[in-house]
CSV table of C-alpha atoms and ligand atoms in Angstrom, one decimal:
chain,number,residue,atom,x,y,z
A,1,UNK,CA,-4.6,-21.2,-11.5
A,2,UNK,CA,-1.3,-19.9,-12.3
A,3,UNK,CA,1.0,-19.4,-9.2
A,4,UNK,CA,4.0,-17.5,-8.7
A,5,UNK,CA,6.4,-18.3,-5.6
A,6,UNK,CA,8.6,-16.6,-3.9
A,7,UNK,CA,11.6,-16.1,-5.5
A,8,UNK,CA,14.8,-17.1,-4.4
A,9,UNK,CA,17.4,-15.0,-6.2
A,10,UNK,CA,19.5,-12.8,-5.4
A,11,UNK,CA,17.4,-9.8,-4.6
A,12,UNK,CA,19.4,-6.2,-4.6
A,13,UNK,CA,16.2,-3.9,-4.7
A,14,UNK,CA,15.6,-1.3,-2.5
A,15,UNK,CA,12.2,0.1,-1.3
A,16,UNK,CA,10.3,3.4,-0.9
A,17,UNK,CA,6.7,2.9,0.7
A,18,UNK,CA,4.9,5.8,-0.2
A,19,UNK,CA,1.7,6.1,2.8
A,20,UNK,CA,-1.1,7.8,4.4
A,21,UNK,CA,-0.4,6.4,7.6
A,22,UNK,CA,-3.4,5.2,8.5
A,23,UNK,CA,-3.8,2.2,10.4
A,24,UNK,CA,-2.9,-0.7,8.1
A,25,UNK,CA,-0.2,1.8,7.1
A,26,UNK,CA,1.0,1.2,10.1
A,27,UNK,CA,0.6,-2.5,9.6
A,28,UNK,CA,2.7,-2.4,6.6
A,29,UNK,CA,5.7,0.1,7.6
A,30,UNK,CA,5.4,-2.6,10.8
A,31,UNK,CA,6.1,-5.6,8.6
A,32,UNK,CA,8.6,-3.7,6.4
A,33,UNK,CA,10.3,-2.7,9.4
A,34,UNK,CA,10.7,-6.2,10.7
A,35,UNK,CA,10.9,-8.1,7.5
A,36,UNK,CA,12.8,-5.9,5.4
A,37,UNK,CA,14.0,-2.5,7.2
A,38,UNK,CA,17.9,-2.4,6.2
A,39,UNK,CA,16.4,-2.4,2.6
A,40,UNK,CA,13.7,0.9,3.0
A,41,UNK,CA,15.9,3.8,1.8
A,42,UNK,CA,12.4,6.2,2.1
A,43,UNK,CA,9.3,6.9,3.4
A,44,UNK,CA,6.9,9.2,1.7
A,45,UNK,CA,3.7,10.6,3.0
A,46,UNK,CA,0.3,12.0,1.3
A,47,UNK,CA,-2.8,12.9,2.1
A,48,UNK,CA,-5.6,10.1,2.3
A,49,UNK,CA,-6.6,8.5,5.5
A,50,UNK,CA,-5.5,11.7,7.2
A,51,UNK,CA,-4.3,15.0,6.2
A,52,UNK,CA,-0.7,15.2,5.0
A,53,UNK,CA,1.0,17.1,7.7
A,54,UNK,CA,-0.9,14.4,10.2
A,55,UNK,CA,0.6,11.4,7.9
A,56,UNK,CA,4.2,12.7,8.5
A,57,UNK,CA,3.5,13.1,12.0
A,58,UNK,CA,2.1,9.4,12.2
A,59,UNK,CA,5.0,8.1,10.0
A,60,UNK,CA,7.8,9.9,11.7
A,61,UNK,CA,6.5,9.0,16.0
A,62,UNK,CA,6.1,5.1,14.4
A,63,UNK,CA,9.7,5.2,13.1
A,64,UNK,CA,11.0,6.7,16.1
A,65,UNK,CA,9.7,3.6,18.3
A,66,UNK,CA,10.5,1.0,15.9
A,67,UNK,CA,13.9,2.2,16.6
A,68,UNK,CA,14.7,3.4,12.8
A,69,UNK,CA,14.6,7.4,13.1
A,70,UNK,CA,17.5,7.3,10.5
A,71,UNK,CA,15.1,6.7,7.8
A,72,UNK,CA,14.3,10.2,5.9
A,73,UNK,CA,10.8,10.9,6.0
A,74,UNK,CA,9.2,13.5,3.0
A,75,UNK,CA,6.4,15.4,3.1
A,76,UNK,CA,4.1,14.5,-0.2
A,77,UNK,CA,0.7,16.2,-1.8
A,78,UNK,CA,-1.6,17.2,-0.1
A,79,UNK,CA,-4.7,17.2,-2.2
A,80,UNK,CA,-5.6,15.2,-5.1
A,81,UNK,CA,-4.3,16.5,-8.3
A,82,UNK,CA,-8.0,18.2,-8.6
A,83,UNK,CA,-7.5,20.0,-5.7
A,84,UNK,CA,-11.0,18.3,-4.9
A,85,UNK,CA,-9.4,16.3,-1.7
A,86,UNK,CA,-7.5,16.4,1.3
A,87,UNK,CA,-8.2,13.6,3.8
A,88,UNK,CA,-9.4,12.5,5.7
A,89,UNK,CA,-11.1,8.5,6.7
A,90,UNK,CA,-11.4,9.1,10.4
A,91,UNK,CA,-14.3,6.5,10.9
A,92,UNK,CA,-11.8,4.0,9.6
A,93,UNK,CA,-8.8,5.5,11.6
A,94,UNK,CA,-9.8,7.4,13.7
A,95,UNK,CA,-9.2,11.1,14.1
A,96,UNK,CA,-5.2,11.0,14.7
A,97,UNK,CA,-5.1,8.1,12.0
A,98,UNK,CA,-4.0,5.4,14.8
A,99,UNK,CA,-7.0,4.8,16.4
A,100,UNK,CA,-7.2,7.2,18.8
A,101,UNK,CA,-4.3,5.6,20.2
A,102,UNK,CA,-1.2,8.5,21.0
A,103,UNK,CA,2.2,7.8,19.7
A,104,UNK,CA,5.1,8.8,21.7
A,105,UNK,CA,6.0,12.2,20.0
A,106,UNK,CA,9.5,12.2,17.6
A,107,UNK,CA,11.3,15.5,17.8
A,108,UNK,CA,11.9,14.5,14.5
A,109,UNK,CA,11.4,16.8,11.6
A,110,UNK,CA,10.6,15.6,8.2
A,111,UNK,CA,13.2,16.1,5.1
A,112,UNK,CA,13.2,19.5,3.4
A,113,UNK,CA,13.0,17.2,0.4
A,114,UNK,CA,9.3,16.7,-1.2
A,115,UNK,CA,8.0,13.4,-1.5
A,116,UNK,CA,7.9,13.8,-5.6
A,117,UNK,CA,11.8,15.2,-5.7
A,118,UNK,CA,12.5,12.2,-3.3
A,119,UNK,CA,11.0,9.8,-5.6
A,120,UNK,CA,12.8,11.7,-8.8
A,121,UNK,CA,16.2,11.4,-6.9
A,122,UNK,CA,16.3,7.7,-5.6
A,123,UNK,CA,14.7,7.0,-9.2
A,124,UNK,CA,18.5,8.5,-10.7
A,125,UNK,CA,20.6,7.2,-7.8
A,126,UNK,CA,18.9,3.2,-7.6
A,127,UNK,CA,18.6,3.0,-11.4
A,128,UNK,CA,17.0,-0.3,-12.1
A,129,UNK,CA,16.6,-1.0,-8.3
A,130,UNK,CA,14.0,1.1,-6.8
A,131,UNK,CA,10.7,-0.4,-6.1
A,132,UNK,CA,7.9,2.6,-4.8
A,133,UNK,CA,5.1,0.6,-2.9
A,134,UNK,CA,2.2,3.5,-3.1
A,135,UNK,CA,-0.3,2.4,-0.1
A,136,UNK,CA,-2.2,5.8,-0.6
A,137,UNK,CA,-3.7,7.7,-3.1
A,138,UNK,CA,-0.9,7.9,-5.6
A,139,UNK,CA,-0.4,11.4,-6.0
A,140,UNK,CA,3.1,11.5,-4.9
A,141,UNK,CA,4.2,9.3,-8.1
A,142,UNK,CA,2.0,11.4,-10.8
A,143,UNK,CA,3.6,14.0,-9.6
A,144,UNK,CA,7.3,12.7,-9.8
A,145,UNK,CA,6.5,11.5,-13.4
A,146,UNK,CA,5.4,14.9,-14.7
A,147,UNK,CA,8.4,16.5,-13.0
A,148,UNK,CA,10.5,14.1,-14.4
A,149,UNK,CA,8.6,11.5,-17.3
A,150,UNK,CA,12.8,9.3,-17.2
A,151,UNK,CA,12.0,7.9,-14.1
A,152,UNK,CA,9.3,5.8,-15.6
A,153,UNK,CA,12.3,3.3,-16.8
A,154,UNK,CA,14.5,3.9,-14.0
A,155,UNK,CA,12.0,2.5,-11.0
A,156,UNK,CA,12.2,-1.0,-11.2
A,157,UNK,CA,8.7,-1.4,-10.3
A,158,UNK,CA,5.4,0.3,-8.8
A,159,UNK,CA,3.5,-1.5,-6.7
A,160,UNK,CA,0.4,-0.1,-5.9
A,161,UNK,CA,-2.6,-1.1,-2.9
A,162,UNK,CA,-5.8,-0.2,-4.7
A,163,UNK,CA,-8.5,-0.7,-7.1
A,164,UNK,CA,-11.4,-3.2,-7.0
A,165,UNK,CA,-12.0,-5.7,-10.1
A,166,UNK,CA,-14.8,-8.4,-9.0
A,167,UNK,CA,-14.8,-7.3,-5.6
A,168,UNK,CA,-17.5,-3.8,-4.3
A,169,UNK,CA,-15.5,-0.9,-4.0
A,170,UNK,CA,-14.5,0.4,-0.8
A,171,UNK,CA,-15.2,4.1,-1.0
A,172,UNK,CA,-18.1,3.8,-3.4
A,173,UNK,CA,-20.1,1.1,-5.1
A,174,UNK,CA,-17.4,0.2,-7.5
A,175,UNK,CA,-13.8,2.4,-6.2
A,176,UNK,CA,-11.5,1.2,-3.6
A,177,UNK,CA,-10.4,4.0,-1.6
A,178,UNK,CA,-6.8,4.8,-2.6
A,179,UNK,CA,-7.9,5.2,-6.5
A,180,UNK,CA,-10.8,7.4,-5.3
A,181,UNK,CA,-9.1,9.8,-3.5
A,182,UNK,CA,-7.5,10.5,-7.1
A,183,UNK,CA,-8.2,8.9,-9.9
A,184,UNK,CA,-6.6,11.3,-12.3
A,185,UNK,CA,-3.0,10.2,-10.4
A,186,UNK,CA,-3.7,6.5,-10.7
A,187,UNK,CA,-4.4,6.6,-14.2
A,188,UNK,CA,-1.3,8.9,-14.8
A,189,UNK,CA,0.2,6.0,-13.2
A,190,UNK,CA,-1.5,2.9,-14.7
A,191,UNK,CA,-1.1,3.9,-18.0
A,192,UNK,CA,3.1,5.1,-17.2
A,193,UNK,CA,5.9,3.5,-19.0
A,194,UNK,CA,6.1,1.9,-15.7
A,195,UNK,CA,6.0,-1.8,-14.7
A,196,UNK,CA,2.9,-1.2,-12.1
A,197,UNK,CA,1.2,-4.1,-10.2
A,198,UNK,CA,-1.9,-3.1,-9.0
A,199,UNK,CA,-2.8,-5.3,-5.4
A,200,UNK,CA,-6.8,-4.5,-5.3
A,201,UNK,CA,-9.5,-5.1,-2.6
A,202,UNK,CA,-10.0,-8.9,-4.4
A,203,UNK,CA,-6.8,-10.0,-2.8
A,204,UNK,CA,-6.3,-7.8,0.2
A,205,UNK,CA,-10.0,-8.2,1.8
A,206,UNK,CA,-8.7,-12.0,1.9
A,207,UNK,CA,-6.4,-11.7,4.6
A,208,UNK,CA,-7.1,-10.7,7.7
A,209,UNK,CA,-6.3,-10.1,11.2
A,210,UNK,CA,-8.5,-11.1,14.4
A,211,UNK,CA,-9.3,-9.5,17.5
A,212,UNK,CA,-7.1,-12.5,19.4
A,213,UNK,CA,-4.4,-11.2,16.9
A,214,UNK,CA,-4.9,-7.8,18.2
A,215,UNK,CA,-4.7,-9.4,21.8
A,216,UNK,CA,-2.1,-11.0,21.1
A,217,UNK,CA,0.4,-7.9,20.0
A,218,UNK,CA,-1.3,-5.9,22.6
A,219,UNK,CA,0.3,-8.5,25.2
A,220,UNK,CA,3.8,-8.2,23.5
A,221,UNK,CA,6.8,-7.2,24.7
A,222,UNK,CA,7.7,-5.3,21.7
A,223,UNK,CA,6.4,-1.2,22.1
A,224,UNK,CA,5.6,-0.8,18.8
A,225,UNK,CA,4.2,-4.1,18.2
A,226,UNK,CA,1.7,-3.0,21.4
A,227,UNK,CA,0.9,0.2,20.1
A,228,UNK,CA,-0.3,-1.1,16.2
A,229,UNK,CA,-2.0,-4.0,18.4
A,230,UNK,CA,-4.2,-0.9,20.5
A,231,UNK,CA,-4.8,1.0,17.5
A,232,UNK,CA,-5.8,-2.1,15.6
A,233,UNK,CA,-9.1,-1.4,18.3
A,234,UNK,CA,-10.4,0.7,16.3
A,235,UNK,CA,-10.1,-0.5,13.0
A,236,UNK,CA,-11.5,-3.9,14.1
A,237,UNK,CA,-14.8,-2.1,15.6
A,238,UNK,CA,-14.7,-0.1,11.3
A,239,UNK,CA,-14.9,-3.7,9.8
A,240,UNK,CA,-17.6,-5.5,12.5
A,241,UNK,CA,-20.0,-1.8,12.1
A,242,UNK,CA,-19.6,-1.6,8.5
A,243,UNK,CA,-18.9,-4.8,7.4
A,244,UNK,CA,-20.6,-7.4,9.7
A,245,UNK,CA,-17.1,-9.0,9.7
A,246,UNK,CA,-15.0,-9.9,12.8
A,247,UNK,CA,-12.1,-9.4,11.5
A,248,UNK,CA,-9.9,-6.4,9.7
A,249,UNK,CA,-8.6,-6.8,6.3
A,250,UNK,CA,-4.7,-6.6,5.5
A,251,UNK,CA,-5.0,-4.4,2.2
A,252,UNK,CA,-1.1,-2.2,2.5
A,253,UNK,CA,0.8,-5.0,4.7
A,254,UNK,CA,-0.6,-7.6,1.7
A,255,UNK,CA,0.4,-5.3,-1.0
A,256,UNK,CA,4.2,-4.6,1.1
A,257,UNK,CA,4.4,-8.5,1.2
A,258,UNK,CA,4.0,-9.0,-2.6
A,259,UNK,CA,6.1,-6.5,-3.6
A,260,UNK,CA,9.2,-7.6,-1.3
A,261,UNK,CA,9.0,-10.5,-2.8
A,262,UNK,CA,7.6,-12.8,0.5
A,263,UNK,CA,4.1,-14.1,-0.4
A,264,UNK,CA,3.1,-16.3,-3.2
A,265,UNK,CA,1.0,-15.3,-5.7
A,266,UNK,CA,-1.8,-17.5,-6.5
A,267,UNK,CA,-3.3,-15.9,-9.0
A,268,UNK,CA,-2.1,-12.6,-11.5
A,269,UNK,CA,-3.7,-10.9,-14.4
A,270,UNK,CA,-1.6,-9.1,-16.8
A,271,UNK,CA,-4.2,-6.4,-18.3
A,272,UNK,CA,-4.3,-2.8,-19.0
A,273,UNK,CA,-6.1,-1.0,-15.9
A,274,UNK,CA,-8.1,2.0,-16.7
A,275,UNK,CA,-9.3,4.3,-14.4
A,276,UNK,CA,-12.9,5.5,-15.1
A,277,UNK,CA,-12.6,9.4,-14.5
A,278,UNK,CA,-16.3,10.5,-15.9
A,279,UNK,CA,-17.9,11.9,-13.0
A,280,UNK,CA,-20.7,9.2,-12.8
A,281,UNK,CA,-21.3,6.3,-10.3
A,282,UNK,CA,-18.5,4.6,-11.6
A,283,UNK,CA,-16.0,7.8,-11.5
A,284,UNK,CA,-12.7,5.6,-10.0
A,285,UNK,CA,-13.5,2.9,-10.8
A,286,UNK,CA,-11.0,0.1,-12.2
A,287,UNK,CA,-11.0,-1.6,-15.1
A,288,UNK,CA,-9.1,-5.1,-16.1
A,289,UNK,CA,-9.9,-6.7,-18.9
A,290,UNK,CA,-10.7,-10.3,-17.1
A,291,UNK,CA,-12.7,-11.9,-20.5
A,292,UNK,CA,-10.5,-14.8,-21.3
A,293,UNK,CA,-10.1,-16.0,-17.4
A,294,UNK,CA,-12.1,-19.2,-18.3
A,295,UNK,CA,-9.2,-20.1,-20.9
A,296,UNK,CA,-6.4,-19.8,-17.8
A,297,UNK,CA,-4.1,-17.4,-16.6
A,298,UNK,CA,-5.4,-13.6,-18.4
A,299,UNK,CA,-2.2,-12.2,-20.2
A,300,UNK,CA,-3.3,-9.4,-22.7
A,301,UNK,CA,-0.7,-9.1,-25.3
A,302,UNK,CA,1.6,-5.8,-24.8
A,303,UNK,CA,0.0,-5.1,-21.4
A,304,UNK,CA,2.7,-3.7,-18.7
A,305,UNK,CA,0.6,-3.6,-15.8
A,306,UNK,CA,-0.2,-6.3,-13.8
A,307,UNK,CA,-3.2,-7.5,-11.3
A,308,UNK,CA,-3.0,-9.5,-8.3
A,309,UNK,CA,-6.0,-11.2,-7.3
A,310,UNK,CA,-5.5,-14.1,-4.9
A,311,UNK,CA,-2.5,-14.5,-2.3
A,312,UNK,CA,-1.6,-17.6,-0.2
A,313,UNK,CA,-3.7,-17.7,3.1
A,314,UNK,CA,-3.3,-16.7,6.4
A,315,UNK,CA,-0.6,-14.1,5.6
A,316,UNK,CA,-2.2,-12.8,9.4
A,317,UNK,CA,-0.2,-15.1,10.7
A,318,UNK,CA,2.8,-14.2,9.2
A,319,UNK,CA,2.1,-10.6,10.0
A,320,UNK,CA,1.6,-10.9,13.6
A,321,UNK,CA,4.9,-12.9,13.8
A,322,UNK,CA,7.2,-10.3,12.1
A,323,UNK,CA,5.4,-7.4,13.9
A,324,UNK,CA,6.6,-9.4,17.5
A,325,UNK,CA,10.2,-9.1,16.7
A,326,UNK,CA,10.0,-5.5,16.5
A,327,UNK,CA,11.6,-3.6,19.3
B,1,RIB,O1,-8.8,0.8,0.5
B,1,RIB,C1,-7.8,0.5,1.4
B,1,RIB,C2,-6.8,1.6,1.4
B,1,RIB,O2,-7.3,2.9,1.7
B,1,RIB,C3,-5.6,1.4,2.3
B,1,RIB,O3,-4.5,1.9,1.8
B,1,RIB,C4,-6.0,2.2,3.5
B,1,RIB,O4,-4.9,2.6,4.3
B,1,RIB,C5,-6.6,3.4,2.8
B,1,RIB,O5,-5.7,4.3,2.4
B,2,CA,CA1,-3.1,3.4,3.1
């Protein structure tokens, strides 16, 4: 199994997290927050687990009580590129996207600036140093490409929560939920002059958080660590109805984790992922070419993009303990 640590040089990247905020959103803008913050220069919102406009409202009240409403928020797509749709998942996040659970309200407005012209700016002004972690359907980024195709050498890297390779789908049989949404973006994206690392359902729905985790922020003394602990509620009861399971998986906290650089790697692919986009049972689904694994470590020659399929475990752990420091 080849395994990638943590590495410990000198790291002058900067971060845009590009969400649907959602709960596990929320989990991830949470660990960013704690682990990272003074390094997020962005956040940008599109539609997925909620409707756009709700996103930016979820985003923007979070920020507020984490105590960072200096960082811009901008407004992304709100459909799919097809037009076909718009949100939302409120089974999995409940109508408001948090669980039911109400934020305290930011008089905050959101940056004049789109999400795309926010990615095509920091592209130009972070040359070489901008790293976009897309946790939603990544619309925002095929957007930002076609407006401006340079940026695909200035972004450092994408790193992207979605797909499914041997693990079920998500949203259907075979698609994780983020690539569903809009598969014509993701391929846009996958098959990009950009370095993209794809962080699908095989290593996310390995981590995990329990309901004694929930408990356990719940009882905090941090406000916004209390607040992601009530609205994790909800998206524990999604994973015991659906799944059987009694615990919630960590799929865009995981995928913030790996990309800043803070979890080890177990186990990478480097393959070419295609998006299936014929409007059949398998329309979204993902595709990494996995057929020398028994030889080792899967490297297809000239491939850019890469697949993450097994993190250390118990990053739960680690979660919960950053999310406590937050104010
Ligand atoms: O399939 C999991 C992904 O879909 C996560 O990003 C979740 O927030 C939803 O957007
Ligand atoms: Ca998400």
């Amino acid at each position: 199994m080849q395994s990638i640590t943590p590495s410990t040089e000198p790291d002058d990247r900067l971060f845009v997290i590009d969400c649907d905020t959602g709960i596990d959103d929320a989990l991830a803008l949470g660990y960013m927050l704690a682990r990272h913050g003074d390094r997020l220069v962005a956040v940008t919102t599109v539609f997925g687990n909620v409707s756009v406009a709700q996103a930016t409202i979820n985003t923007l009240d979070l920020l507020a009580v984490a105590g960072r409403p200096d960082i811009s928020v901008h407004t992304g797509a709100a459909t799919s590129l097809d037009g076909a749709f718009a949100g939302t998942a409120h089974r999995v996040h409940g109508t408001n996207g948090f669980g039911g659970v109400a934020l305290p309200t930011s008089a905050r407005q959101p940056s004049a600036e789109s999400a795309p012209a926010a990615i095509v700016r920091l592209a130009h002004e972070y040359s070489g140093r901008l790293v976009i972690i897309a946790v939603g359907p990544p619309t925002n980024l095929a957007i930002a490409l076609s407006m401006d195709p340079s940026i695909a050498t200035l972004i450092d890297e994408v790193v992207v929560m979605g797909g499914a390779v041997q693990h079920a789908g998500n949203a259907t049989p075979v698609a994780e939920a983020n690539i569903w949404h809009d598969p014509e973006a993701a391929q846009r994206v996958f098959a990009s002059a950009m370095r993209v690392r794809m962080v699908p359902l095989d290593a996310t729905m390995r981590q995990r958080l329990t309901a004694a985790d929930a408990a356990q922020l719940q009882a905090s003394s941090s406000a916004t660590a209390r607040l992601i602990g009530e609205a994790l509620d909800h998206y524990l009861g999604f994973y015991e109805d659906v799944f059987g399971l009694q615990e919630c998986a960590l799929h865009d906290p995981l995928a913030v984790a790996v990309a800043v650089g803070d979890e080890s790697v177990l186990h990478e692919a480097r393959s070419p992922i295609t998006v299936e986009l014929a409007n059949g049972p398998s329309r979204g689904a993902t595709i990494v070419d996995l057929r020398r694994a028994y030889h080792g470590p899967v490297a297809v020659e000239g491939a850019r993009n890469r697949v993450v399929l097994r993190t250390e475990d118990d990053f739960g752990s680690r979660l919960v303990a950053a999310l406590l420091t937050l104010p």
